[in-house]
Amino acid sequence: MLGPRPKDGKPWAVKVVAELTTNHFGDRNRLEKLVRAAKSAGADYVKVQKRNVETFYTKEQLDAPYRSPFGKTFGDYRHQLELDRDDFNYLNDLCKRVGIEWFASVLDMPSYEFILEFEPQLLKLPSTISGHVEYLSAVADRIDRPLVLSTGMTDKSFEQWLLEKFRTCPTLFLLQCNSAYPTPMADCEVGVVRHYSRMALQYPNIVPGYSSHDPGWFASALAVAAGAKMVEKHIKLGDSEWAHFDAVALDVLSSAFNDYVTKIREAEITMGSENKAIQPSEHHKYTN
């Protein structure tokens, strides 16, 4: 049976992030249910997203037909999903009451400056904007707190650029990620997490991690074995077939996310320490 803490009594070393994305649909009631479910399952953080809809998307994208309860265009859909200042104040207060931390993926500079007003512990740059080099550079030049960065849709050349550009970032959680929704198991490339773990020996500000777009818990548990100290999983509140990338998320109305967190904790306990020692459970049947 799993206890509330690892066997050494210390807090969990692997941080579990419940990625809400925009599955709150701009509805505070849904948002609260997701936050409380994440806390109940044992997650360390919930994460939301923030972007400036009018500047992040082109007019053609916003005007494109899109079927949702919020209107007939993609713009109608995206505007409904964005949390405003009052919503973020609500989220901030809610997380304090519930006892869980939150942070946000910030997809553009107006959103970055907006989120800083709430003094978050962490910020994230998601794979969605891995090609937005000008924005990434601007963040790198002014980042003053731990940063989470997913590496979907990137290769070794991006890695080298990243190491140079973010060398002054206090802590850089570098998350292996594949941007397919869902990610085929053959494309998870969990071995990259081991590579990031080795990089961390040379670059002490790097913390290896894994952002899961694959089904279930298995790849994330392997990532913990490979050295991940942060794992991120999408969650949702029931099925909504019109929602963007909804299929990749675990439904908190079932036991799926609770099971996911349990498997991550089991993986962390099973990994244990790199220090070889005789364990209290050990005995030799031939010892007198």
mmCIF file of C-alpha atoms in Angstrom:
data_model
loop_
_atom_site.group_PDB
_atom_site.id
_atom_site.type_symbol
_atom_site.label_atom_id
_atom_site.label_comp_id
_atom_site.label_asym_id
_atom_site.label_seq_id
_atom_site.Cartn_x
_atom_site.Cartn_y
_atom_site.Cartn_z
ATOM 1 C CA MET A 1 0.000 0.000 0.000
ATOM 2 C CA LEU A 2 1.216 3.504 -0.817
ATOM 3 C CA GLY A 3 1.587 5.872 2.086
ATOM 4 C CA PRO A 4 1.111 9.663 1.964
ATOM 5 C CA ARG A 5 4.862 10.224 1.588
ATOM 6 C CA PRO A 6 7.898 8.375 0.252
ATOM 7 C CA LYS A 7 9.536 5.961 2.664
ATOM 8 C CA ASP A 8 12.191 8.518 3.653
ATOM 9 C CA GLY A 9 9.454 10.835 4.911
ATOM 10 C CA LYS A 10 10.378 13.680 2.558
ATOM 11 C CA PRO A 11 7.954 15.379 0.149
ATOM 12 C CA TRP A 12 7.519 13.803 -3.269
ATOM 13 C CA ALA A 13 10.436 14.677 -5.516
ATOM 14 C CA VAL A 14 8.411 14.321 -8.725
ATOM 15 C CA LYS A 15 5.985 17.201 -9.258
ATOM 16 C CA VAL A 16 2.691 16.232 -10.912
ATOM 17 C CA VAL A 17 1.000 18.906 -12.998
ATOM 18 C CA ALA A 18 -2.697 18.636 -13.856
ATOM 19 C CA GLU A 19 -2.914 20.442 -17.196
ATOM 20 C CA LEU A 20 -6.388 21.957 -17.436
ATOM 21 C CA THR A 21 -5.587 23.608 -20.794
ATOM 22 C CA THR A 22 -8.868 25.379 -21.584
ATOM 23 C CA ASN A 23 -11.120 22.496 -20.512
ATOM 24 C CA HIS A 24 -12.756 24.828 -17.995
ATOM 25 C CA PHE A 25 -14.427 26.479 -21.045
ATOM 26 C CA GLY A 26 -14.302 29.829 -19.254
ATOM 27 C CA ASP A 27 -16.807 28.504 -16.688
ATOM 28 C CA ARG A 28 -15.804 29.015 -13.040
ATOM 29 C CA ASN A 29 -17.950 26.114 -11.874
ATOM 30 C CA ARG A 30 -16.080 23.753 -14.208
ATOM 31 C CA LEU A 31 -12.792 25.365 -13.228
ATOM 32 C CA GLU A 32 -13.435 24.733 -9.542
ATOM 33 C CA LYS A 33 -14.401 21.107 -10.146
ATOM 34 C CA LEU A 34 -11.192 20.519 -12.119
ATOM 35 C CA VAL A 35 -9.013 22.175 -9.481
ATOM 36 C CA ARG A 36 -10.603 20.215 -6.652
ATOM 37 C CA ALA A 37 -10.329 16.948 -8.585
ATOM 38 C CA ALA A 38 -6.636 17.610 -9.265
ATOM 39 C CA LYS A 39 -6.014 18.275 -5.573
ATOM 40 C CA SER A 40 -7.965 15.181 -4.544
ATOM 41 C CA ALA A 41 -5.925 13.010 -6.911
ATOM 42 C CA GLY A 42 -2.658 14.263 -5.380
ATOM 43 C CA ALA A 43 -1.397 16.669 -8.047
ATOM 44 C CA ASP A 44 1.076 19.357 -6.995
ATOM 45 C CA TYR A 45 0.012 21.977 -9.545
ATOM 46 C CA VAL A 46 -2.821 22.864 -11.851
ATOM 47 C CA LYS A 47 -1.970 24.675 -15.039
ATOM 48 C CA VAL A 48 -4.069 26.840 -17.333
ATOM 49 C CA GLN A 49 -3.311 28.767 -20.518
ATOM 50 C CA LYS A 50 -3.294 32.443 -21.414
ATOM 51 C CA ARG A 51 -3.079 34.049 -24.837
ATOM 52 C CA ASN A 52 -4.221 37.257 -26.534
ATOM 53 C CA VAL A 53 -6.779 35.819 -28.928
ATOM 54 C CA GLU A 54 -6.851 38.831 -31.263
ATOM 55 C CA THR A 55 -3.100 38.867 -31.852
ATOM 56 C CA PHE A 56 -2.224 35.184 -31.472
ATOM 57 C CA TYR A 57 -4.515 34.082 -34.313
ATOM 58 C CA THR A 58 -4.999 35.558 -37.764
ATOM 59 C CA LYS A 59 -8.301 37.078 -38.800
ATOM 60 C CA GLU A 60 -8.786 34.169 -41.186
ATOM 61 C CA GLN A 61 -8.363 31.688 -38.341
ATOM 62 C CA LEU A 62 -10.757 33.554 -36.068
ATOM 63 C CA ASP A 63 -13.382 33.867 -38.804
ATOM 64 C CA ALA A 64 -13.172 30.190 -39.777
ATOM 65 C CA PRO A 65 -16.302 28.091 -39.125
ATOM 66 C CA TYR A 66 -16.128 26.142 -35.881
ATOM 67 C CA ARG A 67 -18.957 24.314 -34.173
ATOM 68 C CA SER A 68 -19.219 24.869 -30.418
ATOM 69 C CA PRO A 69 -21.877 25.974 -27.909
ATOM 70 C CA PHE A 70 -20.315 29.439 -27.945
ATOM 71 C CA GLY A 71 -20.922 30.458 -31.542
ATOM 72 C CA LYS A 72 -20.260 29.574 -35.154
ATOM 73 C CA THR A 73 -16.622 30.593 -35.577
ATOM 74 C CA PHE A 74 -13.272 29.607 -34.128
ATOM 75 C CA GLY A 75 -13.009 33.143 -32.751
ATOM 76 C CA ASP A 76 -16.263 32.717 -30.809
ATOM 77 C CA TYR A 77 -14.870 29.509 -29.337
ATOM 78 C CA ARG A 78 -11.463 30.927 -28.415
ATOM 79 C CA HIS A 79 -12.844 34.107 -26.833
ATOM 80 C CA GLN A 80 -15.106 32.074 -24.539
ATOM 81 C CA LEU A 81 -12.202 29.942 -23.344
ATOM 82 C CA GLU A 82 -9.931 32.794 -22.238
ATOM 83 C CA LEU A 83 -9.839 33.654 -18.548
ATOM 84 C CA ASP A 84 -9.879 37.358 -17.707
ATOM 85 C CA ARG A 85 -8.393 39.184 -14.720
ATOM 86 C CA ASP A 86 -11.356 38.436 -12.467
ATOM 87 C CA ASP A 87 -11.168 34.759 -13.449
ATOM 88 C CA PHE A 88 -7.479 34.587 -12.556
ATOM 89 C CA ASN A 89 -8.160 36.279 -9.225
ATOM 90 C CA TYR A 90 -10.816 33.638 -8.650
ATOM 91 C CA LEU A 91 -8.370 30.849 -9.619
ATOM 92 C CA ASN A 92 -5.689 32.291 -7.346
ATOM 93 C CA ASP A 93 -8.040 32.469 -4.358
ATOM 94 C CA LEU A 94 -9.507 29.043 -5.120
ATOM 95 C CA CYS A 95 -6.101 27.352 -5.203
ATOM 96 C CA LYS A 96 -5.150 28.961 -1.891
ATOM 97 C CA ARG A 97 -8.355 27.629 -0.310
ATOM 98 C CA VAL A 98 -7.944 24.170 -1.803
ATOM 99 C CA GLY A 99 -4.218 23.962 -1.084
ATOM 100 C CA ILE A 100 -2.711 23.507 -4.532
ATOM 101 C CA GLU A 101 -0.381 25.700 -6.585
ATOM 102 C CA TRP A 102 -1.183 26.992 -10.071
ATOM 103 C CA PHE A 103 0.722 28.381 -13.010
ATOM 104 C CA ALA A 104 0.021 29.173 -16.645
ATOM 105 C CA SER A 105 1.322 28.600 -20.126
ATOM 106 C CA VAL A 106 1.858 32.084 -21.558
ATOM 107 C CA LEU A 107 1.740 32.158 -25.337
ATOM 108 C CA ASP A 108 2.596 35.789 -26.103
ATOM 109 C CA MET A 109 4.153 38.848 -24.504
ATOM 110 C CA PRO A 110 0.883 40.558 -23.467
ATOM 111 C CA SER A 111 -0.084 37.332 -21.670
ATOM 112 C CA TYR A 112 3.361 37.054 -20.077
ATOM 113 C CA GLU A 113 3.090 40.560 -18.636
ATOM 114 C CA PHE A 114 -0.503 39.924 -17.560
ATOM 115 C CA ILE A 115 0.321 36.724 -15.659
ATOM 116 C CA LEU A 116 3.276 38.338 -13.868
ATOM 117 C CA GLU A 117 0.769 40.553 -12.064
ATOM 118 C CA PHE A 118 -0.277 37.469 -10.069
ATOM 119 C CA GLU A 119 3.313 36.696 -9.007
ATOM 120 C CA PRO A 120 3.225 32.998 -9.948
ATOM 121 C CA GLN A 121 5.903 30.607 -8.684
ATOM 122 C CA LEU A 122 6.321 29.184 -12.190
ATOM 123 C CA LEU A 123 5.689 30.152 -15.786
ATOM 124 C CA LYS A 124 5.489 27.899 -18.811
ATOM 125 C CA LEU A 125 6.392 28.232 -22.475
ATOM 126 C CA PRO A 126 4.514 25.437 -24.276
ATOM 127 C CA SER A 127 5.394 23.483 -27.401
ATOM 128 C CA THR A 128 2.694 25.443 -29.232
ATOM 129 C CA ILE A 129 5.086 28.384 -29.536
ATOM 130 C CA SER A 130 8.404 26.572 -29.982
ATOM 131 C CA GLY A 131 8.764 28.372 -33.329
ATOM 132 C CA HIS A 132 8.091 31.854 -31.890
ATOM 133 C CA VAL A 133 11.783 32.615 -31.464
ATOM 134 C CA GLU A 134 11.399 36.370 -30.985
ATOM 135 C CA TYR A 135 8.976 35.911 -28.102
ATOM 136 C CA LEU A 136 11.028 33.102 -26.519
ATOM 137 C CA SER A 137 14.122 35.314 -26.686
ATOM 138 C CA ALA A 138 12.289 38.193 -25.029
ATOM 139 C CA VAL A 139 11.219 35.937 -22.165
ATOM 140 C CA ALA A 140 14.751 34.541 -21.816
ATOM 141 C CA ASP A 141 16.132 38.069 -21.476
ATOM 142 C CA ARG A 142 13.906 38.921 -18.520
ATOM 143 C CA ILE A 143 12.955 35.649 -16.781
ATOM 144 C CA ASP A 144 13.500 35.906 -13.027
ATOM 145 C CA ARG A 145 11.762 32.764 -11.744
ATOM 146 C CA PRO A 146 11.539 29.036 -12.506
ATOM 147 C CA LEU A 147 10.347 28.297 -16.017
ATOM 148 C CA VAL A 148 8.741 25.170 -17.483
ATOM 149 C CA LEU A 149 9.423 24.588 -21.159
ATOM 150 C CA SER A 150 8.066 21.743 -23.312
ATOM 151 C CA THR A 151 10.080 20.690 -26.343
ATOM 152 C CA GLY A 152 7.466 19.341 -28.753
ATOM 153 C CA MET A 153 8.141 20.068 -32.444
ATOM 154 C CA THR A 154 11.859 20.720 -31.789
ATOM 155 C CA ASP A 155 15.172 18.960 -32.402
ATOM 156 C CA LYS A 156 18.826 19.120 -31.314
ATOM 157 C CA SER A 157 19.409 22.500 -32.934
ATOM 158 C CA PHE A 158 16.651 24.012 -30.798
ATOM 159 C CA GLU A 159 18.178 22.375 -27.734
ATOM 160 C CA GLN A 160 21.515 24.063 -28.317
ATOM 161 C CA TRP A 161 19.834 27.428 -28.866
ATOM 162 C CA LEU A 162 17.812 26.902 -25.699
ATOM 163 C CA LEU A 163 20.823 26.091 -23.540
ATOM 164 C CA GLU A 164 22.541 29.276 -24.612
ATOM 165 C CA LYS A 165 19.494 31.528 -24.525
ATOM 166 C CA PHE A 166 18.139 30.429 -21.134
ATOM 167 C CA ARG A 167 21.481 29.975 -19.371
ATOM 168 C CA THR A 168 20.575 32.638 -16.766
ATOM 169 C CA CYS A 169 17.122 31.189 -16.004
ATOM 170 C CA PRO A 170 17.145 30.276 -12.280
ATOM 171 C CA THR A 171 15.493 26.887 -12.856
ATOM 172 C CA LEU A 172 14.506 25.452 -16.225
ATOM 173 C CA PHE A 173 12.137 22.475 -16.133
ATOM 174 C CA LEU A 174 12.871 20.935 -19.525
ATOM 175 C CA LEU A 175 10.007 18.645 -20.515
ATOM 176 C CA GLN A 176 10.309 16.069 -23.274
ATOM 177 C CA CYS A 177 7.122 16.289 -25.324
ATOM 178 C CA ASN A 178 5.608 15.105 -28.577
ATOM 179 C CA SER A 179 2.995 17.436 -30.031
ATOM 180 C CA ALA A 180 0.727 14.745 -31.486
ATOM 181 C CA TYR A 181 -2.676 14.482 -29.767
ATOM 182 C CA PRO A 182 -2.636 11.650 -28.796
ATOM 183 C CA THR A 183 1.028 10.676 -29.133
ATOM 184 C CA PRO A 184 1.677 7.159 -30.474
ATOM 185 C CA MET A 185 3.659 5.162 -27.940
ATOM 186 C CA ALA A 186 6.430 4.642 -30.496
ATOM 187 C CA ASP A 187 6.896 8.424 -30.692
ATOM 188 C CA CYS A 188 7.050 9.226 -26.962
ATOM 189 C CA GLU A 189 10.876 9.095 -26.976
ATOM 190 C CA VAL A 190 11.069 8.865 -23.204
ATOM 191 C CA GLY A 191 14.804 8.274 -23.622
ATOM 192 C CA VAL A 192 15.146 12.030 -24.188
ATOM 193 C CA VAL A 193 14.316 12.481 -20.496
ATOM 194 C CA ARG A 194 17.439 10.463 -19.656
ATOM 195 C CA HIS A 195 19.363 12.741 -22.001
ATOM 196 C CA TYR A 196 18.009 15.797 -20.146
ATOM 197 C CA SER A 197 19.025 14.169 -16.849
ATOM 198 C CA ARG A 198 22.588 13.896 -18.100
ATOM 199 C CA MET A 199 22.482 17.480 -19.350
ATOM 200 C CA ALA A 200 21.499 18.566 -15.856
ATOM 201 C CA LEU A 201 24.889 17.380 -14.594
ATOM 202 C CA GLN A 202 26.500 19.999 -16.831
ATOM 203 C CA TYR A 203 23.781 22.642 -16.552
ATOM 204 C CA PRO A 204 22.641 22.731 -12.883
ATOM 205 C CA ASN A 205 19.635 24.956 -13.620
ATOM 206 C CA ILE A 206 18.005 22.209 -15.728
ATOM 207 C CA VAL A 207 15.397 19.902 -14.210
ATOM 208 C CA PRO A 208 14.286 17.062 -16.530
ATOM 209 C CA GLY A 209 10.606 16.300 -17.031
ATOM 210 C CA TYR A 210 7.923 14.877 -19.292
ATOM 211 C CA SER A 211 4.773 16.407 -20.771
ATOM 212 C CA SER A 212 2.424 13.555 -21.644
ATOM 213 C CA HIS A 213 0.180 13.624 -24.696
ATOM 214 C CA ASP A 214 0.121 9.820 -24.859
ATOM 215 C CA PRO A 215 -2.681 7.614 -23.496
ATOM 216 C CA GLY A 216 -2.576 6.525 -19.876
ATOM 217 C CA TRP A 217 0.272 6.464 -17.373
ATOM 218 C CA PHE A 218 2.899 4.060 -18.721
ATOM 219 C CA ALA A 219 5.153 6.513 -20.594
ATOM 220 C CA SER A 220 5.031 8.952 -17.678
ATOM 221 C CA ALA A 221 6.083 6.230 -15.232
ATOM 222 C CA LEU A 222 8.967 5.335 -17.549
ATOM 223 C CA ALA A 223 9.892 9.029 -17.620
ATOM 224 C CA VAL A 224 10.148 9.016 -13.830
ATOM 225 C CA ALA A 225 12.482 6.019 -14.124
ATOM 226 C CA ALA A 226 14.508 8.016 -16.672
ATOM 227 C CA GLY A 227 14.907 10.899 -14.217
ATOM 228 C CA ALA A 228 11.864 13.132 -14.702
ATOM 229 C CA LYS A 229 11.201 15.422 -11.738
ATOM 230 C CA MET A 230 8.047 16.875 -13.262
ATOM 231 C CA VAL A 231 5.295 15.138 -15.234
ATOM 232 C CA GLU A 232 2.343 16.867 -16.817
ATOM 233 C CA LYS A 233 -0.981 15.327 -17.840
ATOM 234 C CA HIS A 234 -4.065 16.854 -19.474
ATOM 235 C CA ILE A 235 -7.342 16.499 -17.563
ATOM 236 C CA LYS A 236 -10.954 17.238 -18.469
ATOM 237 C CA LEU A 237 -14.425 17.223 -16.941
ATOM 238 C CA GLY A 238 -16.356 14.768 -19.100
ATOM 239 C CA ASP A 239 -16.222 14.339 -22.866
ATOM 240 C CA SER A 240 -16.800 17.274 -25.220
ATOM 241 C CA GLU A 241 -16.175 16.187 -28.782
ATOM 242 C CA TRP A 242 -16.047 19.774 -30.051
ATOM 243 C CA ALA A 243 -13.222 20.782 -27.673
ATOM 244 C CA HIS A 244 -9.705 21.236 -29.059
ATOM 245 C CA PHE A 245 -7.470 18.230 -28.253
ATOM 246 C CA ASP A 246 -10.015 16.960 -25.735
ATOM 247 C CA ALA A 247 -9.320 13.311 -26.612
ATOM 248 C CA VAL A 248 -5.855 13.341 -25.030
ATOM 249 C CA ALA A 249 -7.085 14.365 -21.561
ATOM 250 C CA LEU A 250 -7.966 12.094 -18.633
ATOM 251 C CA ASP A 251 -11.546 12.486 -17.429
ATOM 252 C CA VAL A 252 -11.684 13.444 -13.742
ATOM 253 C CA LEU A 253 -15.252 12.100 -13.598
ATOM 254 C CA SER A 254 -13.622 8.668 -13.726
ATOM 255 C CA SER A 255 -10.705 7.267 -11.691
ATOM 256 C CA ALA A 256 -8.272 7.805 -14.600
ATOM 257 C CA PHE A 257 -6.353 10.774 -13.194
ATOM 258 C CA ASN A 258 -6.272 9.346 -9.668
ATOM 259 C CA ASP A 259 -4.830 6.159 -11.167
ATOM 260 C CA TYR A 260 -2.282 8.207 -13.120
ATOM 261 C CA VAL A 261 -1.000 9.987 -10.007
ATOM 262 C CA THR A 262 -0.874 6.700 -8.098
ATOM 263 C CA LYS A 263 1.285 5.135 -10.818
ATOM 264 C CA ILE A 264 3.641 8.119 -10.796
ATOM 265 C CA ARG A 265 4.062 7.801 -7.021
ATOM 266 C CA GLU A 266 4.590 4.048 -7.336
ATOM 267 C CA ALA A 267 7.272 4.697 -9.956
ATOM 268 C CA GLU A 268 9.011 7.210 -7.703
ATOM 269 C CA ILE A 269 8.967 4.840 -4.725
ATOM 270 C CA THR A 270 10.176 1.925 -6.839
ATOM 271 C CA MET A 271 13.033 3.978 -8.296
ATOM 272 C CA GLY A 272 14.265 4.843 -4.828
ATOM 273 C CA SER A 273 17.802 6.118 -4.431
ATOM 274 C CA GLU A 274 21.015 5.718 -6.415
ATOM 275 C CA ASN A 275 22.825 4.957 -3.148
ATOM 276 C CA LYS A 276 23.269 1.196 -2.795
ATOM 277 C CA ALA A 277 22.514 0.156 0.778
ATOM 278 C CA ILE A 278 21.075 -2.771 2.731
ATOM 279 C CA GLN A 279 17.356 -2.176 3.140
ATOM 280 C CA PRO A 280 15.465 -2.896 6.390
ATOM 281 C CA SER A 281 13.300 -5.395 4.516
ATOM 282 C CA GLU A 282 16.293 -7.512 3.517
ATOM 283 C CA HIS A 283 17.285 -10.724 5.203
ATOM 284 C CA HIS A 284 19.298 -13.765 4.171
ATOM 285 C CA LYS A 285 17.717 -17.137 4.621
ATOM 286 C CA TYR A 286 21.091 -18.665 5.524
ATOM 287 C CA THR A 287 21.925 -16.099 8.220
ATOM 288 C CA ASN A 288 22.029 -17.678 11.677
#
